[in-house]
mmCIF file of C-alpha atoms in Angstrom:
data_model
loop_
_atom_site.group_PDB
_atom_site.id
_atom_site.type_symbol
_atom_site.label_atom_id
_atom_site.label_comp_id
_atom_site.label_asym_id
_atom_site.label_seq_id
_atom_site.Cartn_x
_atom_site.Cartn_y
_atom_site.Cartn_z
ATOM 1 C CA UNK A 1 -24.135 1.376 23.044
ATOM 2 C CA UNK A 2 -26.147 -1.515 21.639
ATOM 3 C CA UNK A 3 -23.487 -2.125 19.000
ATOM 4 C CA UNK A 4 -20.746 -2.102 21.656
ATOM 5 C CA UNK A 5 -22.709 -4.570 23.789
ATOM 6 C CA UNK A 6 -23.295 -6.853 20.814
ATOM 7 C CA UNK A 7 -19.620 -6.737 19.873
ATOM 8 C CA UNK A 8 -18.625 -7.522 23.459
ATOM 9 C CA UNK A 9 -21.037 -10.455 23.554
ATOM 10 C CA UNK A 10 -19.689 -11.743 20.236
ATOM 11 C CA UNK A 11 -16.078 -11.524 21.400
ATOM 12 C CA UNK A 12 -17.065 -13.296 24.606
ATOM 13 C CA UNK A 13 -18.012 -16.439 22.682
ATOM 14 C CA UNK A 14 -15.228 -19.082 22.793
ATOM 15 C CA UNK A 15 -12.918 -18.937 19.783
ATOM 16 C CA UNK A 16 -13.838 -22.178 17.995
ATOM 17 C CA UNK A 17 -17.582 -21.717 18.522
ATOM 18 C CA UNK A 18 -17.314 -18.099 17.360
ATOM 19 C CA UNK A 19 -15.429 -19.002 14.183
ATOM 20 C CA UNK A 20 -17.667 -21.930 13.289
ATOM 21 C CA UNK A 21 -20.931 -20.120 14.035
ATOM 22 C CA UNK A 22 -19.761 -17.129 12.021
ATOM 23 C CA UNK A 23 -19.042 -19.408 9.064
ATOM 24 C CA UNK A 24 -22.550 -20.888 9.361
ATOM 25 C CA UNK A 25 -24.203 -17.467 9.530
ATOM 26 C CA UNK A 26 -22.209 -16.136 6.581
ATOM 27 C CA UNK A 27 -23.028 -19.215 4.521
ATOM 28 C CA UNK A 28 -26.744 -18.896 5.292
ATOM 29 C CA UNK A 29 -26.666 -15.175 4.462
ATOM 30 C CA UNK A 30 -24.875 -15.857 1.194
ATOM 31 C CA UNK A 31 -27.613 -18.308 0.190
ATOM 32 C CA UNK A 32 -30.382 -15.887 1.145
ATOM 33 C CA UNK A 33 -28.698 -13.128 -0.860
ATOM 34 C CA UNK A 34 -28.258 -15.575 -3.757
ATOM 35 C CA UNK A 35 -24.485 -15.227 -3.673
ATOM 36 C CA UNK A 36 -24.368 -19.003 -3.289
ATOM 37 C CA UNK A 37 -26.786 -21.689 -4.394
ATOM 38 C CA UNK A 38 -27.565 -25.087 -2.832
ATOM 39 C CA UNK A 39 -25.772 -26.664 -5.785
ATOM 40 C CA UNK A 40 -22.552 -25.128 -4.445
ATOM 41 C CA UNK A 41 -23.175 -26.386 -0.921
ATOM 42 C CA UNK A 42 -23.920 -30.061 -1.324
ATOM 43 C CA UNK A 43 -21.293 -32.725 -0.694
ATOM 44 C CA UNK A 44 -19.552 -33.164 -4.031
ATOM 45 C CA UNK A 45 -16.187 -34.964 -4.153
ATOM 46 C CA UNK A 46 -15.091 -32.793 -7.070
ATOM 47 C CA UNK A 47 -15.759 -29.612 -5.059
ATOM 48 C CA UNK A 48 -14.203 -31.101 -1.943
ATOM 49 C CA UNK A 49 -10.960 -32.476 -3.306
ATOM 50 C CA UNK A 50 -10.339 -30.363 -6.387
ATOM 51 C CA UNK A 51 -11.733 -26.967 -5.429
ATOM 52 C CA UNK A 52 -11.196 -27.252 -1.645
ATOM 53 C CA UNK A 53 -14.762 -26.259 -0.736
ATOM 54 C CA UNK A 54 -14.974 -28.544 2.295
ATOM 55 C CA UNK A 55 -16.121 -25.923 4.817
ATOM 56 C CA UNK A 56 -19.378 -25.025 3.097
ATOM 57 C CA UNK A 57 -20.398 -28.691 3.050
ATOM 58 C CA UNK A 58 -20.421 -28.579 6.856
ATOM 59 C CA UNK A 59 -22.075 -25.167 7.266
ATOM 60 C CA UNK A 60 -25.215 -25.816 5.200
ATOM 61 C CA UNK A 61 -27.924 -27.018 7.596
ATOM 62 C CA UNK A 62 -31.705 -27.078 8.040
ATOM 63 C CA UNK A 63 -33.231 -23.922 9.575
ATOM 64 C CA UNK A 64 -33.389 -25.136 13.212
ATOM 65 C CA UNK A 65 -29.867 -26.563 13.203
ATOM 66 C CA UNK A 66 -27.722 -23.396 13.645
ATOM 67 C CA UNK A 67 -29.241 -22.714 17.085
ATOM 68 C CA UNK A 68 -28.539 -26.288 18.169
ATOM 69 C CA UNK A 69 -25.040 -26.115 16.762
ATOM 70 C CA UNK A 70 -24.225 -22.866 18.557
ATOM 71 C CA UNK A 71 -25.698 -24.027 21.865
ATOM 72 C CA UNK A 72 -23.990 -27.403 22.104
ATOM 73 C CA UNK A 73 -20.767 -26.329 20.459
ATOM 74 C CA UNK A 74 -20.415 -23.565 23.023
ATOM 75 C CA UNK A 75 -21.355 -25.799 25.949
ATOM 76 C CA UNK A 76 -18.735 -28.327 24.856
ATOM 77 C CA UNK A 77 -16.035 -25.695 24.451
ATOM 78 C CA UNK A 78 -16.853 -24.065 27.790
ATOM 79 C CA UNK A 79 -17.390 -27.408 29.527
ATOM 80 C CA UNK A 80 -15.434 -30.587 28.925
ATOM 81 C CA UNK A 81 -13.062 -28.847 26.476
ATOM 82 C CA UNK A 82 -12.408 -25.818 28.652
ATOM 83 C CA UNK A 83 -8.713 -24.950 28.372
ATOM 84 C CA UNK A 84 -8.301 -27.634 25.673
ATOM 85 C CA UNK A 85 -8.930 -25.715 22.470
ATOM 86 C CA UNK A 86 -6.520 -27.870 20.463
ATOM 87 C CA UNK A 87 -8.380 -31.033 21.517
ATOM 88 C CA UNK A 88 -11.667 -29.405 20.509
ATOM 89 C CA UNK A 89 -10.309 -28.485 17.077
ATOM 90 C CA UNK A 90 -9.002 -32.033 16.716
ATOM 91 C CA UNK A 91 -12.499 -33.372 17.433
ATOM 92 C CA UNK A 92 -13.776 -31.178 14.597
ATOM 93 C CA UNK A 93 -11.114 -32.515 12.238
ATOM 94 C CA UNK A 94 -11.628 -36.131 13.274
ATOM 95 C CA UNK A 95 -15.410 -35.911 12.943
ATOM 96 C CA UNK A 96 -15.196 -34.101 9.618
ATOM 97 C CA UNK A 97 -12.773 -36.704 8.264
ATOM 98 C CA UNK A 98 -15.040 -39.628 9.192
ATOM 99 C CA UNK A 99 -18.128 -37.900 7.795
ATOM 100 C CA UNK A 100 -16.315 -37.179 4.552
ATOM 101 C CA UNK A 101 -15.440 -40.858 4.181
ATOM 102 C CA UNK A 102 -18.941 -42.058 5.057
ATOM 103 C CA UNK A 103 -20.464 -39.396 2.826
ATOM 104 C CA UNK A 104 -18.475 -40.675 -0.130
ATOM 105 C CA UNK A 105 -19.696 -44.240 0.305
ATOM 106 C CA UNK A 106 -23.294 -43.419 1.278
ATOM 107 C CA UNK A 107 -23.834 -40.674 -1.339
ATOM 108 C CA UNK A 108 -24.872 -38.122 1.292
ATOM 109 C CA UNK A 109 -25.027 -34.578 -0.015
ATOM 110 C CA UNK A 110 -25.491 -32.282 3.001
ATOM 111 C CA UNK A 111 -23.353 -33.062 6.038
ATOM 112 C CA UNK A 112 -23.951 -30.015 8.238
ATOM 113 C CA UNK A 113 -26.853 -31.612 10.095
ATOM 114 C CA UNK A 114 -24.767 -34.720 10.791
ATOM 115 C CA UNK A 115 -22.040 -32.525 12.254
ATOM 116 C CA UNK A 116 -24.567 -30.837 14.542
ATOM 117 C CA UNK A 117 -25.853 -34.207 15.767
ATOM 118 C CA UNK A 118 -22.258 -35.283 16.433
ATOM 119 C CA UNK A 119 -21.741 -32.264 18.715
ATOM 120 C CA UNK A 120 -25.044 -32.956 20.479
ATOM 121 C CA UNK A 121 -24.149 -36.632 20.933
ATOM 122 C CA UNK A 122 -20.736 -35.960 22.497
ATOM 123 C CA UNK A 123 -22.204 -33.332 24.835
ATOM 124 C CA UNK A 124 -25.096 -35.595 25.851
ATOM 125 C CA UNK A 125 -22.838 -38.528 26.705
ATOM 126 C CA UNK A 126 -20.594 -36.307 28.819
ATOM 127 C CA UNK A 127 -23.584 -34.883 30.700
ATOM 128 C CA UNK A 128 -25.701 -38.004 31.303
ATOM 129 C CA UNK A 129 -27.617 -36.746 34.346
ATOM 130 C CA UNK A 130 -28.989 -33.521 32.907
ATOM 131 C CA UNK A 131 -32.751 -33.538 32.459
ATOM 132 C CA UNK A 132 -34.077 -32.302 29.116
ATOM 133 C CA UNK A 133 -37.491 -31.074 28.011
ATOM 134 C CA UNK A 134 -38.608 -31.190 24.389
ATOM 135 C CA UNK A 135 -41.203 -28.544 23.504
ATOM 136 C CA UNK A 136 -42.752 -29.020 26.942
ATOM 137 C CA UNK A 137 -44.064 -32.426 25.898
ATOM 138 C CA UNK A 138 -41.292 -34.904 26.623
ATOM 139 C CA UNK A 139 -38.886 -35.205 29.562
ATOM 140 C CA UNK A 140 -35.790 -37.357 29.297
ATOM 141 C CA UNK A 141 -32.126 -37.667 30.264
ATOM 142 C CA UNK A 142 -29.509 -35.930 28.099
ATOM 143 C CA UNK A 143 -28.155 -39.130 26.403
ATOM 144 C CA UNK A 144 -31.524 -39.571 24.687
ATOM 145 C CA UNK A 145 -31.386 -36.136 23.048
ATOM 146 C CA UNK A 146 -29.790 -37.222 19.716
ATOM 147 C CA UNK A 147 -32.432 -39.919 19.336
ATOM 148 C CA UNK A 148 -35.246 -37.480 20.136
ATOM 149 C CA UNK A 149 -33.902 -35.110 17.463
ATOM 150 C CA UNK A 150 -33.764 -38.002 15.012
ATOM 151 C CA UNK A 151 -37.385 -38.857 15.802
ATOM 152 C CA UNK A 152 -38.327 -35.220 15.235
ATOM 153 C CA UNK A 153 -36.624 -35.307 11.827
ATOM 154 C CA UNK A 154 -38.598 -38.451 11.025
ATOM 155 C CA UNK A 155 -41.871 -36.721 11.966
ATOM 156 C CA UNK A 156 -40.972 -33.882 9.613
ATOM 157 C CA UNK A 157 -40.586 -36.398 6.800
ATOM 158 C CA UNK A 158 -36.809 -36.050 6.557
ATOM 159 C CA UNK A 159 -34.375 -38.887 6.042
ATOM 160 C CA UNK A 160 -32.796 -40.079 9.267
ATOM 161 C CA UNK A 161 -29.629 -41.307 7.545
ATOM 162 C CA UNK A 162 -27.910 -37.967 8.213
ATOM 163 C CA UNK A 163 -28.874 -38.119 11.896
ATOM 164 C CA UNK A 164 -27.628 -41.700 12.150
ATOM 165 C CA UNK A 165 -24.343 -40.633 10.585
ATOM 166 C CA UNK A 166 -23.905 -37.891 13.188
ATOM 167 C CA UNK A 167 -24.755 -40.315 16.008
ATOM 168 C CA UNK A 168 -22.330 -42.928 14.641
ATOM 169 C CA UNK A 169 -19.435 -40.494 14.304
ATOM 170 C CA UNK A 170 -20.172 -38.966 17.703
ATOM 171 C CA UNK A 171 -20.208 -42.420 19.292
ATOM 172 C CA UNK A 172 -16.921 -43.407 17.630
ATOM 173 C CA UNK A 173 -15.264 -40.275 19.011
ATOM 174 C CA UNK A 174 -16.810 -40.718 22.458
ATOM 175 C CA UNK A 175 -15.796 -44.384 22.645
ATOM 176 C CA UNK A 176 -12.204 -43.785 21.542
ATOM 177 C CA UNK A 177 -11.775 -40.703 23.728
ATOM 178 C CA UNK A 178 -13.764 -41.465 26.890
ATOM 179 C CA UNK A 179 -14.537 -45.193 27.069
ATOM 180 C CA UNK A 180 -11.734 -47.286 25.592
ATOM 181 C CA UNK A 181 -8.831 -45.572 27.449
ATOM 182 C CA UNK A 182 -10.539 -46.468 30.760
ATOM 183 C CA UNK A 183 -11.028 -50.147 29.879
ATOM 184 C CA UNK A 184 -8.608 -52.844 31.135
ATOM 185 C CA UNK A 185 -5.782 -52.883 28.614
ATOM 186 C CA UNK A 186 -7.168 -49.805 26.873
ATOM 187 C CA UNK A 187 -5.172 -46.751 25.927
ATOM 188 C CA UNK A 188 -5.721 -43.331 24.443
ATOM 189 C CA UNK A 189 -5.813 -43.626 20.658
ATOM 190 C CA UNK A 190 -6.855 -40.095 19.714
ATOM 191 C CA UNK A 191 -3.771 -37.970 20.251
ATOM 192 C CA UNK A 192 -4.035 -34.301 19.372
ATOM 193 C CA UNK A 193 -1.134 -33.350 17.064
ATOM 194 C CA UNK A 194 1.497 -31.188 18.716
ATOM 195 C CA UNK A 195 1.211 -28.477 16.043
ATOM 196 C CA UNK A 196 -2.444 -27.932 17.027
ATOM 197 C CA UNK A 197 -1.405 -27.550 20.653
ATOM 198 C CA UNK A 198 1.240 -25.018 19.658
ATOM 199 C CA UNK A 199 -1.296 -22.994 17.686
ATOM 200 C CA UNK A 200 -4.325 -23.119 19.970
ATOM 201 C CA UNK A 201 -3.192 -23.865 23.528
ATOM 202 C CA UNK A 202 -1.414 -21.419 25.812
ATOM 203 C CA UNK A 203 1.847 -22.921 27.126
ATOM 204 C CA UNK A 204 1.624 -23.977 30.729
ATOM 205 C CA UNK A 205 3.896 -22.297 33.238
ATOM 206 C CA UNK A 206 6.797 -24.394 34.474
ATOM 207 C CA UNK A 207 6.001 -25.234 38.137
ATOM 208 C CA UNK A 208 9.737 -25.453 38.857
ATOM 209 C CA UNK A 209 10.481 -21.999 37.491
ATOM 210 C CA UNK A 210 11.987 -19.707 40.116
ATOM 211 C CA UNK A 211 12.028 -16.049 39.026
ATOM 212 C CA UNK A 212 14.960 -13.803 39.748
ATOM 213 C CA UNK A 213 14.569 -11.567 42.808
ATOM 214 C CA UNK A 214 14.127 -8.460 40.686
ATOM 215 C CA UNK A 215 11.340 -10.148 38.700
ATOM 216 C CA UNK A 216 9.254 -11.208 41.665
ATOM 217 C CA UNK A 217 5.877 -9.569 42.039
ATOM 218 C CA UNK A 218 6.478 -8.264 45.535
ATOM 219 C CA UNK A 219 9.503 -6.305 44.348
ATOM 220 C CA UNK A 220 7.694 -4.527 41.530
ATOM 221 C CA UNK A 221 7.254 -0.761 42.050
ATOM 222 C CA UNK A 222 3.830 0.320 43.177
ATOM 223 C CA UNK A 223 2.958 -3.007 44.850
ATOM 224 C CA UNK A 224 1.759 -2.834 48.442
ATOM 225 C CA UNK A 225 0.667 -5.260 51.085
ATOM 226 C CA UNK A 226 -3.064 -4.629 51.432
ATOM 227 C CA UNK A 227 -2.898 -5.661 55.090
ATOM 228 C CA UNK A 228 -0.175 -3.121 55.886
ATOM 229 C CA UNK A 229 -1.378 -0.236 57.999
ATOM 230 C CA UNK A 230 -0.727 3.212 56.535
ATOM 231 C CA UNK A 231 1.823 5.296 58.382
ATOM 232 C CA UNK A 232 0.379 7.566 61.065
#
């Protein structure tokens, strides 16, 4: 029963979040089991472009990051991207592309944390009035969350360059997707490719479609009007 409940819970996770979180968990498990080493996970242009090992560069993260990634990835997919799976996948591709470019020029080796911060940033800007609490010590509005996480990384003695990269990429996406199209003279610049919509989005029903009489629901066998009184 426990296994069935766990499987049901797993299948209830939105598709993109489920696939990405699974990749993160499998990557972490592979490292713990010594099937992979950190030297195979860092951002290396030779691995990326010649051996096509891009995914693992975005699934290697610090220990606390997978929980953040799962939480905010799921909230995005179930919130502002609900019913827009193709747009969500496109955000992944757009963010990954920018981070790859910046990583090349800035010599950054692990990009998974930056990707997590990007997800947090986009969520926080789309939910500006939510109140947050950090370890019961600090209360703040959601848009400050990426900066609080960056400060926490600084307290731990980590470099904040990765966090700044995630914030920068998240802001670029947010500005192009949510801000610029609503400015005078602005327009939508990030257009999800049609092939992604064909793969990930369910086609909408034609509102002008008029089914044949024999196809209408009320004429299907076994259907009854629930308000109809049974014969006496």
